[in-house]
Coordinates of C-alpha atoms in Angstrom, one line a residue:
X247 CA 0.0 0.0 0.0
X248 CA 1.1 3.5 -0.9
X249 CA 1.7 6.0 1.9
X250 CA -0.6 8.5 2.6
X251 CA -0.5 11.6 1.1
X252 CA 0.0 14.7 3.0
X253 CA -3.7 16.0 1.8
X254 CA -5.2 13.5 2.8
X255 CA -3.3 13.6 6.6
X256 CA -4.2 17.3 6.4
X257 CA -7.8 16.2 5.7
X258 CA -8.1 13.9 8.4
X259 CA -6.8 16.2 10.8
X260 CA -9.1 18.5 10.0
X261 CA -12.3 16.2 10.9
X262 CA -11.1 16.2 14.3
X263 CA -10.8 19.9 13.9
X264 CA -14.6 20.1 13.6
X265 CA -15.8 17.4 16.1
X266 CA -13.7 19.4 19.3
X267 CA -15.3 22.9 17.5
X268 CA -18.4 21.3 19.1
X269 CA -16.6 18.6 21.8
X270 CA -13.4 20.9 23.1
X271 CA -16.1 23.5 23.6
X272 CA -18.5 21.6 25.7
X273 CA -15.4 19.8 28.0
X274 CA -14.0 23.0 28.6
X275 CA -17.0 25.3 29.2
X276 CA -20.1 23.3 30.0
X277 CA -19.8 23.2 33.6
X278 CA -19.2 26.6 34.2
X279 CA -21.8 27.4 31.8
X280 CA -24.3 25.4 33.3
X281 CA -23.0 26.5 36.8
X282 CA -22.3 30.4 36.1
X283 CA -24.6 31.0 33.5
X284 CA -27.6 28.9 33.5
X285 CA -27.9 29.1 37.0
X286 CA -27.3 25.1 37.8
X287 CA -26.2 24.1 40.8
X288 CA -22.8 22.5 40.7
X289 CA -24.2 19.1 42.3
X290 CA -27.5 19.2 39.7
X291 CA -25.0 20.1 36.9
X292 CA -22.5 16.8 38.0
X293 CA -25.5 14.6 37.7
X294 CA -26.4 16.1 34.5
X295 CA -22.8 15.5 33.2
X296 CA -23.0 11.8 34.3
X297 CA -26.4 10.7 33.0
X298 CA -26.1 12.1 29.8
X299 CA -22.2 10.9 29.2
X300 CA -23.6 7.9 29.8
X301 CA -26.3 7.6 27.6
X302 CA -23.3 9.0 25.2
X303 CA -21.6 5.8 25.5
X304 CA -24.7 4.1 24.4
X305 CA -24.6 6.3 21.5
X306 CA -21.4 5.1 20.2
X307 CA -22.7 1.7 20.2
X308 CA -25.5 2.1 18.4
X309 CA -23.9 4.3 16.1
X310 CA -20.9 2.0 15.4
X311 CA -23.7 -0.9 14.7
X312 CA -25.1 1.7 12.0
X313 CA -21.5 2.1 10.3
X314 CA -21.0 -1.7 10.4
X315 CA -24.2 -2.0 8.3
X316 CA -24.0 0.4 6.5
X317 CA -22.1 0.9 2.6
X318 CA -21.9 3.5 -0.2
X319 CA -20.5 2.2 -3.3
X320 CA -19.6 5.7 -4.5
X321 CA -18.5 7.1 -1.1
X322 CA -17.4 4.4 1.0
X323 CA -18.2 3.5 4.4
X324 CA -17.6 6.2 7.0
X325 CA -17.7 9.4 4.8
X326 CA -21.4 9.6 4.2
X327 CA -21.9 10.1 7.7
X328 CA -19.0 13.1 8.5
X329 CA -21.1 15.0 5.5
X330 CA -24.6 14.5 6.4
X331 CA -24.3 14.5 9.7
X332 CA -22.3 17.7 10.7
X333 CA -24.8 19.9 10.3
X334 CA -27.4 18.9 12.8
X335 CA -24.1 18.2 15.0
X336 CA -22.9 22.2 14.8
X337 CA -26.3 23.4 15.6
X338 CA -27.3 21.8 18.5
X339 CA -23.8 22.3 20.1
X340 CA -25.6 26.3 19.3
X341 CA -28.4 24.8 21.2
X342 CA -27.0 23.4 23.9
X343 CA -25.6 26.6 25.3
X344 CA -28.4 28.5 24.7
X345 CA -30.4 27.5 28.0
X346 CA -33.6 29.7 28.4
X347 CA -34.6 30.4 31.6
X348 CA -37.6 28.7 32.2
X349 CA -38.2 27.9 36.2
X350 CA -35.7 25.0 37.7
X351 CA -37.6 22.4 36.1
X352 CA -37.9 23.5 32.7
X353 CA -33.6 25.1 32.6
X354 CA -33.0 21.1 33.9
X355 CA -34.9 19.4 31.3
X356 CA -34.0 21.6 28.5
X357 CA -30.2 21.2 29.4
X358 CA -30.9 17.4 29.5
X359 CA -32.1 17.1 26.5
X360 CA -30.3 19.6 24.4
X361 CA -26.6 17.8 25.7
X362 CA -28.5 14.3 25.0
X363 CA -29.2 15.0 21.4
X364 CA -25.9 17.0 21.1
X365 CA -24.1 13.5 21.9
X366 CA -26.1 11.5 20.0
X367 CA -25.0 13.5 17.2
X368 CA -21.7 13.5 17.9
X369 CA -21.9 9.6 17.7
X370 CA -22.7 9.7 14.4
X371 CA -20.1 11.4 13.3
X372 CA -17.5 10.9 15.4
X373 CA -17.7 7.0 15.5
X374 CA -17.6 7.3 11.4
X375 CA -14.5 9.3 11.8
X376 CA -12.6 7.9 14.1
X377 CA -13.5 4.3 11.9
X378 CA -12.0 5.9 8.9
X379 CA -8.6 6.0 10.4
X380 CA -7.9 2.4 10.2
X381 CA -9.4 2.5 6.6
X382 CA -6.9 4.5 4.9
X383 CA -3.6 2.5 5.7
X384 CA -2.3 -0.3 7.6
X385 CA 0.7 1.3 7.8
X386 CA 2.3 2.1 11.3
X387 CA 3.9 5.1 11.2
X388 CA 1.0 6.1 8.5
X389 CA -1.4 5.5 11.7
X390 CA 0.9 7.3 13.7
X391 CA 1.1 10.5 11.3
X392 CA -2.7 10.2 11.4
X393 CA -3.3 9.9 15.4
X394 CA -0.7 13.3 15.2
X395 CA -2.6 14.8 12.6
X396 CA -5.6 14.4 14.5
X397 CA -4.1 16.2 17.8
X398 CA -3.2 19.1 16.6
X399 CA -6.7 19.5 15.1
X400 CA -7.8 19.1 18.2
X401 CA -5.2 21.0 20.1
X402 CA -5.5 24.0 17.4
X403 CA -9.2 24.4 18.7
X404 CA -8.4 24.1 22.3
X405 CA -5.6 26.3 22.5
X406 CA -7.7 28.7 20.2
X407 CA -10.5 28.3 23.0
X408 CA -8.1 28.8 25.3
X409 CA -6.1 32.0 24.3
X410 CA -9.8 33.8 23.4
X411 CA -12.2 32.8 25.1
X412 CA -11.0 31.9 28.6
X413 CA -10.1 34.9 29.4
X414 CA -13.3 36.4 28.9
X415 CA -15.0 34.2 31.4
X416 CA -14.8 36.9 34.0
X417 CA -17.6 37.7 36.6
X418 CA -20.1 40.1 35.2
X419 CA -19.4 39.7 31.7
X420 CA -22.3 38.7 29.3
X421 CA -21.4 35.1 29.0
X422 CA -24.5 34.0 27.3
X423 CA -24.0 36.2 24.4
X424 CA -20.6 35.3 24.3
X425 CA -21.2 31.2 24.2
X426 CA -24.3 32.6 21.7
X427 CA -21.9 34.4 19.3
X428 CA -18.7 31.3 19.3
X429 CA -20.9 28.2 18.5
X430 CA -23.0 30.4 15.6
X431 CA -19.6 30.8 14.3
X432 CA -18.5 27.4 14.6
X433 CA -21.3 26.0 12.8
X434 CA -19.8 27.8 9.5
X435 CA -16.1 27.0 10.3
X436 CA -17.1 23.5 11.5
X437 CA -19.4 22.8 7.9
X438 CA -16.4 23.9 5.8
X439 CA -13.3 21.5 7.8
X440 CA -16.3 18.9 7.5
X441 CA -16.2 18.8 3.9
X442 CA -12.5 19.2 3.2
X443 CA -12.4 16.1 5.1
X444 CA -14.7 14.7 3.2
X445 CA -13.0 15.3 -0.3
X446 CA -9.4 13.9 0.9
X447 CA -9.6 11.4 3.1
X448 CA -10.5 8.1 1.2
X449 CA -10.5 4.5 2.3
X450 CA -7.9 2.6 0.8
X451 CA -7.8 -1.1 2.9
X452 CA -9.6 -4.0 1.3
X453 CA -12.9 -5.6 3.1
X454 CA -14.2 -8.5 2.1
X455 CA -17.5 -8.2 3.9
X456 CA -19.0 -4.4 3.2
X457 CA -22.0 -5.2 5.8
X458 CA -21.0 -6.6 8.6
X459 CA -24.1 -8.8 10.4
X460 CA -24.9 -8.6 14.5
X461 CA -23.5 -11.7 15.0
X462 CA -19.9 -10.8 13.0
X463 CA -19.6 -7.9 15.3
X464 CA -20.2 -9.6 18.6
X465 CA -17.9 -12.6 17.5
X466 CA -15.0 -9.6 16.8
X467 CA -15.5 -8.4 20.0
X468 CA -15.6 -11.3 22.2
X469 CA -12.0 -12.6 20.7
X470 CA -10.8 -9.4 20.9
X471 CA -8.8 -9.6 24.8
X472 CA -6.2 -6.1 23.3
X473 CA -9.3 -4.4 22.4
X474 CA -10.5 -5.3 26.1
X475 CA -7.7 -4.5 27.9
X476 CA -7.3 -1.1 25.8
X477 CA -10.8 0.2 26.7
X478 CA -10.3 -0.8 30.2
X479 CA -7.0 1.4 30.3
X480 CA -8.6 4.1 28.4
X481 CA -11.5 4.3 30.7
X482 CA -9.5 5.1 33.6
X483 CA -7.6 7.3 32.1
X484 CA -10.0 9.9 30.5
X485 CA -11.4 9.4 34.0
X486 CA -8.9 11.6 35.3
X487 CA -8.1 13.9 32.4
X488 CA -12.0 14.7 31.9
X489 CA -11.8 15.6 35.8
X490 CA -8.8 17.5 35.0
X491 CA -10.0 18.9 31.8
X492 CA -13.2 20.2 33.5
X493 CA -11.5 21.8 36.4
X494 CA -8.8 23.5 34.8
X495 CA -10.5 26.8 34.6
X496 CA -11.7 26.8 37.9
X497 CA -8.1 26.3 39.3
X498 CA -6.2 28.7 37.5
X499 CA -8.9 31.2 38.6
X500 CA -9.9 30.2 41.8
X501 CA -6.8 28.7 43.3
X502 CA -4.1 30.7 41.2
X503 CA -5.8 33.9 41.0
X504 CA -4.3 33.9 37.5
X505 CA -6.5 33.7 34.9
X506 CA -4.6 34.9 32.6
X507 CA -2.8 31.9 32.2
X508 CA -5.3 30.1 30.8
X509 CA -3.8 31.7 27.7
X510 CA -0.6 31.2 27.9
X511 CA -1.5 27.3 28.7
X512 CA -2.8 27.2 25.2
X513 CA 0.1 29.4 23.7
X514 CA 2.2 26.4 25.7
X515 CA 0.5 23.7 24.5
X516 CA 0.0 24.7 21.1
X517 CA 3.6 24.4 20.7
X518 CA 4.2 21.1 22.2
X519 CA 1.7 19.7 20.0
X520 CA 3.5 20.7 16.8
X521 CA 6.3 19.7 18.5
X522 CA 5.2 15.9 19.2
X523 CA 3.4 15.5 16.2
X524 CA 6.8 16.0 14.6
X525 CA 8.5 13.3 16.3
X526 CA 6.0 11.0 17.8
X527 CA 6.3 9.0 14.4
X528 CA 9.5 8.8 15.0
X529 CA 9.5 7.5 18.9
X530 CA 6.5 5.0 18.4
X531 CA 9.3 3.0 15.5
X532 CA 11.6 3.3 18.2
X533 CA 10.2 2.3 21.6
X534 CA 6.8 0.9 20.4
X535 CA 3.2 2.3 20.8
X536 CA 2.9 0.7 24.4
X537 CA 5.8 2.1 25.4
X538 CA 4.8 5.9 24.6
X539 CA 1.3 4.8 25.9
X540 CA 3.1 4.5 29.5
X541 CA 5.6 6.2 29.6
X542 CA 3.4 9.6 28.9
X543 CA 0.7 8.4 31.2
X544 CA 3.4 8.1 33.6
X545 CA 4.2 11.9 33.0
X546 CA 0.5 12.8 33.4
X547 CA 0.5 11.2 37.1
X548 CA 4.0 13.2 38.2
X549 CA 1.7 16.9 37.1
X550 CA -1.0 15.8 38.9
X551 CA 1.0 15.3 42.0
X552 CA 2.5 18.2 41.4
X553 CA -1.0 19.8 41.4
X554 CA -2.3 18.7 43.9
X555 CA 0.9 19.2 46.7
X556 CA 1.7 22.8 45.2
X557 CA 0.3 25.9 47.7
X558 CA -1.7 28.2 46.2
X559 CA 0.5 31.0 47.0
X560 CA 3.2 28.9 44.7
X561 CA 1.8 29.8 41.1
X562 CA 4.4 29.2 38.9
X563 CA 5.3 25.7 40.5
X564 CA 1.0 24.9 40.1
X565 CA 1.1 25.9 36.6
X566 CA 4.2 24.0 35.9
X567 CA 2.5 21.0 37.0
X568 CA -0.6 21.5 35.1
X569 CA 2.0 22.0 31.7
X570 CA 3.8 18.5 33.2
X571 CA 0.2 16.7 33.1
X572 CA -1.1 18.0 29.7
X573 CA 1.9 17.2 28.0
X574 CA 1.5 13.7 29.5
X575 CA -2.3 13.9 28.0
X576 CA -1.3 15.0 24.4
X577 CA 1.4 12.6 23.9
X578 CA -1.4 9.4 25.0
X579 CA -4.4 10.9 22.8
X580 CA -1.3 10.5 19.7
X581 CA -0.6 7.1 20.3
X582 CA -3.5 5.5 21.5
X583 CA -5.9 6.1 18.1
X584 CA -3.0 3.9 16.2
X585 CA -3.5 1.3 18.9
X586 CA -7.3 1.2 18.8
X587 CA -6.6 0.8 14.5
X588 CA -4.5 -2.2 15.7
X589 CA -7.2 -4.1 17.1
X590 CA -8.8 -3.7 14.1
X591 CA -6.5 -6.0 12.5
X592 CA -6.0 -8.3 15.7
X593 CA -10.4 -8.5 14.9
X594 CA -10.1 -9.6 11.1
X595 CA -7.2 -12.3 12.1
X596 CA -9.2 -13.7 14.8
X597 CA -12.4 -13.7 12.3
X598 CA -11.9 -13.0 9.2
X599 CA -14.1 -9.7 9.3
X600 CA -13.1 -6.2 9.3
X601 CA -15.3 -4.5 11.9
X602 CA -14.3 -1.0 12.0
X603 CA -17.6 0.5 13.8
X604 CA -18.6 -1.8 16.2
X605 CA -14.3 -1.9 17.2
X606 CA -14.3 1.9 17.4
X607 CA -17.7 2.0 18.8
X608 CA -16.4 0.2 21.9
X609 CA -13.4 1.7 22.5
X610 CA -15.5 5.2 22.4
X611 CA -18.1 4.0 24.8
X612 CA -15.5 3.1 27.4
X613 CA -14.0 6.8 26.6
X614 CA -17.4 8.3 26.8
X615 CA -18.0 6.5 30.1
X616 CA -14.4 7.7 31.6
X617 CA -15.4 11.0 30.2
X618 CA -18.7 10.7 31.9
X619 CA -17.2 9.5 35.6
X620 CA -14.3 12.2 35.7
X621 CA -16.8 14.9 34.4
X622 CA -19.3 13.7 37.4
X623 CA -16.4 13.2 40.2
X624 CA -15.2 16.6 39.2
X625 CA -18.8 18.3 39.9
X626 CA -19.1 17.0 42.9
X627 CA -15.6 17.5 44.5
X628 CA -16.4 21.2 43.7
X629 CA -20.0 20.7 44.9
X630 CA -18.3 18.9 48.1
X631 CA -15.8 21.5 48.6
X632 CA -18.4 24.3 48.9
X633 CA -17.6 26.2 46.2
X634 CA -19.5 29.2 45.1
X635 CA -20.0 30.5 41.9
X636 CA -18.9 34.6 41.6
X637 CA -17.7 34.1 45.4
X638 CA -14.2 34.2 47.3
X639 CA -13.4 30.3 47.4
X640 CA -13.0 29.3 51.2
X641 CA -9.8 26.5 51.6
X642 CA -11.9 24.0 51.7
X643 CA -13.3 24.6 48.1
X644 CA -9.4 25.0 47.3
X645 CA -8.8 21.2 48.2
X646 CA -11.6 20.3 46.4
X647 CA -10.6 21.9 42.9
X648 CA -6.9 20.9 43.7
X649 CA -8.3 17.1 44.5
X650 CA -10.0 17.3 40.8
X651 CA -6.8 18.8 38.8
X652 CA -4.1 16.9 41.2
X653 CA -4.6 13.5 42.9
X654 CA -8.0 12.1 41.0
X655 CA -5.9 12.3 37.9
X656 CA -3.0 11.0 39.1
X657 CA -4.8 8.3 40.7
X658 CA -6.8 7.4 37.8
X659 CA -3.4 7.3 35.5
X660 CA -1.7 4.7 37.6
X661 CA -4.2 2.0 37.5
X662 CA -4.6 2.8 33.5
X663 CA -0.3 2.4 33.4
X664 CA -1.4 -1.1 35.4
X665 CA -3.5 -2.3 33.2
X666 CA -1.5 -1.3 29.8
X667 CA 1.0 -3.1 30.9
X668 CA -0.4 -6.1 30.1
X669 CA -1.5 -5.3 26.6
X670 CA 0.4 -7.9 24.7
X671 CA -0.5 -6.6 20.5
X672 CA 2.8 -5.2 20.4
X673 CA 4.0 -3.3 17.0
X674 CA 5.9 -6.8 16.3
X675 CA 2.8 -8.8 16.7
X676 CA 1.0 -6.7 14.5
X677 CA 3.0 -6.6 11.7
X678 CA 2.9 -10.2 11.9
X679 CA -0.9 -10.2 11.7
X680 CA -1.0 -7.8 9.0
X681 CA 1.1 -10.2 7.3
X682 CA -0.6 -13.0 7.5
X683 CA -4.1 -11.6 6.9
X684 CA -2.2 -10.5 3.6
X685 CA -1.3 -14.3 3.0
X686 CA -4.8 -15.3 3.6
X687 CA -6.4 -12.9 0.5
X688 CA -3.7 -14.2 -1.7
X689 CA -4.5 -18.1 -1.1
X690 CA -8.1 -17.3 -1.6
X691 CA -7.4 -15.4 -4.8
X692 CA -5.5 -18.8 -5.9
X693 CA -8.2 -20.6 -4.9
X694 CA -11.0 -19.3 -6.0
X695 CA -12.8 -19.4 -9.6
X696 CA -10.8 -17.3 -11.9
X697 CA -8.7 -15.7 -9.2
X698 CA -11.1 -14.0 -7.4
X699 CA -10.9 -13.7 -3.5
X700 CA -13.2 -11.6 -2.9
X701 CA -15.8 -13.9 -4.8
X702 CA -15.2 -16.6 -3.0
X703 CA -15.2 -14.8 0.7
X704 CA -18.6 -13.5 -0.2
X705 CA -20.0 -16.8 -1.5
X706 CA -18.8 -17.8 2.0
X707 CA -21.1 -15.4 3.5
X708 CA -23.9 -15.9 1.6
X709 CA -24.0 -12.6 -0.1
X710 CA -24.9 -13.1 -3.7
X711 CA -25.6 -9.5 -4.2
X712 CA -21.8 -8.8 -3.5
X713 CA -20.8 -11.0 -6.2
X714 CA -20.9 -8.7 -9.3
X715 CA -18.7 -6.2 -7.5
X716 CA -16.2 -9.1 -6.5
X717 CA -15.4 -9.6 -10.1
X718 CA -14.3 -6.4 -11.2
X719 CA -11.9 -6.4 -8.5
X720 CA -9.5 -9.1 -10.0
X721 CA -7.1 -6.6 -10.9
X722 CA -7.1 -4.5 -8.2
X723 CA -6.6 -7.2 -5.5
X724 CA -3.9 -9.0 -7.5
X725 CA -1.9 -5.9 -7.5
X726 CA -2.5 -5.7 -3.6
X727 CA -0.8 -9.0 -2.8
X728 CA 1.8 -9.0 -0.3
X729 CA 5.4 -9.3 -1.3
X730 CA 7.5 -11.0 1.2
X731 CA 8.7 -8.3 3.6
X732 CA 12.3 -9.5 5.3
X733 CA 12.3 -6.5 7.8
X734 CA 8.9 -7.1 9.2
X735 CA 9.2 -10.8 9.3
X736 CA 12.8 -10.2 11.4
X737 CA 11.0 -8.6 14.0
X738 CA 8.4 -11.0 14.6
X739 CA 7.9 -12.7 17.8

């Protein structure tokens, strides 16, 4: 297979680009929002964050079960979905923080089910996207140029977030209007990265099975033990970064007493992104995926311990910490996309099926449900702490923000280190998988009628209707054979 081009890396970064215009936003300001604008109390507000991140996680699941059964011969799998579905995405993220004030009750309800139907949408897209990753290449440092590509979409929104609109959270400011005016905007900036995405970023990895069945799914996952332990890690992990993520305003303001730094942690972070998307490549050939995966996550714990011991009166050595633990963060959300496209391939050896959404769809809903816990656990140390919103924090409140950006993550981080390290699809294993699902396509091709593989998979499945298509693909899948590869099969294990 050809290496990517850099258009189409470009393109895919810019998908994620869009989702955070409408994701970033939320993590970063919903809370204090729902808290300091819409009038929720901090405890009513972590319950909301909880119940609805939840049903998120259901979301993914159903929407990876749509992908798998889902096919467009003139558009492919996934990309249908990142075009017809960003628009209803962008708009109720404008909805979502527009809260009317309607009595307790009705401010609840709305909130409920505006952030409900905001996720929902975000499934749909999002579970498409993140699919379409381990659809363009097989290729490992391809993956990893993708998973770098897709940071710094990301960071490039929440550093943008961070450097001009942070700082205008201030008490007495007209934060509605403000929240009113961004996500408008973002629903014509958001349309436009949509699309570009759209046009470059094609599927290039051959399926023999373009709908995948119920049953195919659920046999993927339960062989699928590195897809297991991955989701287990990754659920304790964005545990403690979504309790960091969410709390991160409120301690540079309310412990700190600089909020002014808010912008120069995005300046910051900006910068580190560019740099590790520049050598992460590089490092994961090196030392392996697993290896980054820990030894950042390992990072992430020593800044939240730093967070969580530093005085207030200390600023520099708090902010320091906060830098220490993001870093930490940025370099994991590289790495681990390329290892969730890995057990795509572990899937298909185990099988014989390529099962993209309902793979991706798990991994997300064990995010979503991290996302969920450390968003909730967050709320209520605040709530817990006594904090008040527009108020002189007492020390009490202090320990409880500090508790949220320090030692949950920290915690949280260690047992995800634990569990990662027994993740045995190493870089080694999986180019031998990739290699020998390569040597399985090439002895059906010989064995089929005529040379035709994909014929004969599909007459395996029952699927007559696929058969036509199968046999204008002769030439295609010849050219695809694997030739033997001396440096991959030296590093096998």
């Amino acid at each position: 297979m050809n290496k990517l081009s850099k258009l189409s890396i470009l393109g895919y970064g810019a998908g994620d680009a869009a989702n955070n215009l409408a994701f970033t936003t939320a993590t970063m300001f919903l809370l204090v929002y729902y808290t300091d604008v819409a009038g929720i109390s901090a405890a009513a507000a972590g319950t909301l964050l909880l119940v609805v991140r939840v049903f998120d996680a259901f979301a993914d699941v159903f929407a990876g079960r749509l992908v798998d059964r889902s096919y467009s011969k003139r558009f492919g799998k996934f990309r249908p979905f990142i075009m017809f579905g960003s628009i209803p995405l962008l708009l109720l993220s404008v909805a979502t923080f527009s809260v009317p004030q309607i009595g307790q009750t009705g401010t609840l309800l709305y909130a409920y089910v505006t952030y409900a139907a905001l996720g929902l949408a975000y499934s749909v897209v999002n579970i498409p996207y993140g699919s379409l990753a381990g659809a363009m290449t097989q290729d490992p440092g391809d993956r990893a140029k993708l998973g770098s590509a897709r940071m710094v979409g990301a960071l490039l929104v929440g550093s943008g977030l961070g450097i001009f609109v942070a700082p205008l959270i201030k008490p007495g400011a007209n934060l509605q209007g403000l929240f009113t005016t961004i996500t408008l905007v973002f629903v014509v900036i958001g349309a436009a990265l949509y699309f570009f995405t759209f046009v470059t970023a094609k599927e290039r990895v051959h399926r023999s099975v373009p709908k995948v069945s119920f049953k195919q799914s659920m046999d993927t996952l339960k062989t699928n033990r590195p897809l297991l332990m991955l989701c287990l890690s990754s659920f304790l992990f964005l545990t403690g970064y979504m309790a960091l993520s969410s709390v991160q305003l409120y301690y540079l303001r309310d412990v700190l007493g600089r909020l002014d730094l808010y912008a120069v942690m995005s300046i910051v972070q900006l910068v580190m992104t560019f740099v590790l998307a520049a050598f992460m490549p590089r490092l994961v050939h090196k030392f392996g995926k697993k290896t980054v995966y820990v030894a950042a996550g390992a990072l992430s714990a020593v800044g939240g311990v730093i967070i969580f011991f530093t005085p207030a009166t200390m600023t520099w050595v708090g902010f320091s910490g906060l830098l220490v633990s993001m870093l930490g963060v940025m370099a994991v959300s590289i790495v681990v996309w390329a290892l969730e496209a890995d057990t795509v391939e572990y899937g298909e050896w185990k099988t014989g099926v390529r099962t993209e959404g309902i793979t991706y769809a798990l991994f997300s809903f064990t995010r979503k449900t991290g996302q969920a816990v450390g968003g909730a656990l967050a709320a209520y140390a605040l709530a817990m702490g006594g904090y008040k919103s527009g108020a002189p924090q007492t020390p009490e409140a202090v320990m409880g923000i500090q508790f949220a950006a320090g030692a949950l993550p920290a915690i949280m981080v260690v047992l995800a280190i634990a569990v990662m390290a027994k993740y045995k699809l190493t870089d080694a294993m999986h180019a031998e998988i990739v290699n020998e699902i390569k040597a399985r396509r090439t002895a059906e091709a010989g064995s089929a009628p005529q040379g035709n593989a994909a014929e004969a998979v599909n007459a395996r499945q029952g699927n007559a209707a696929e058969t036509a298509n199968a046999r204008q693909g002769n030439a295609a899948l010849a050219d695809s054979a694997p030739q033997g590869n001396a440096a991959e099969a030296g590093g096998r294990r």
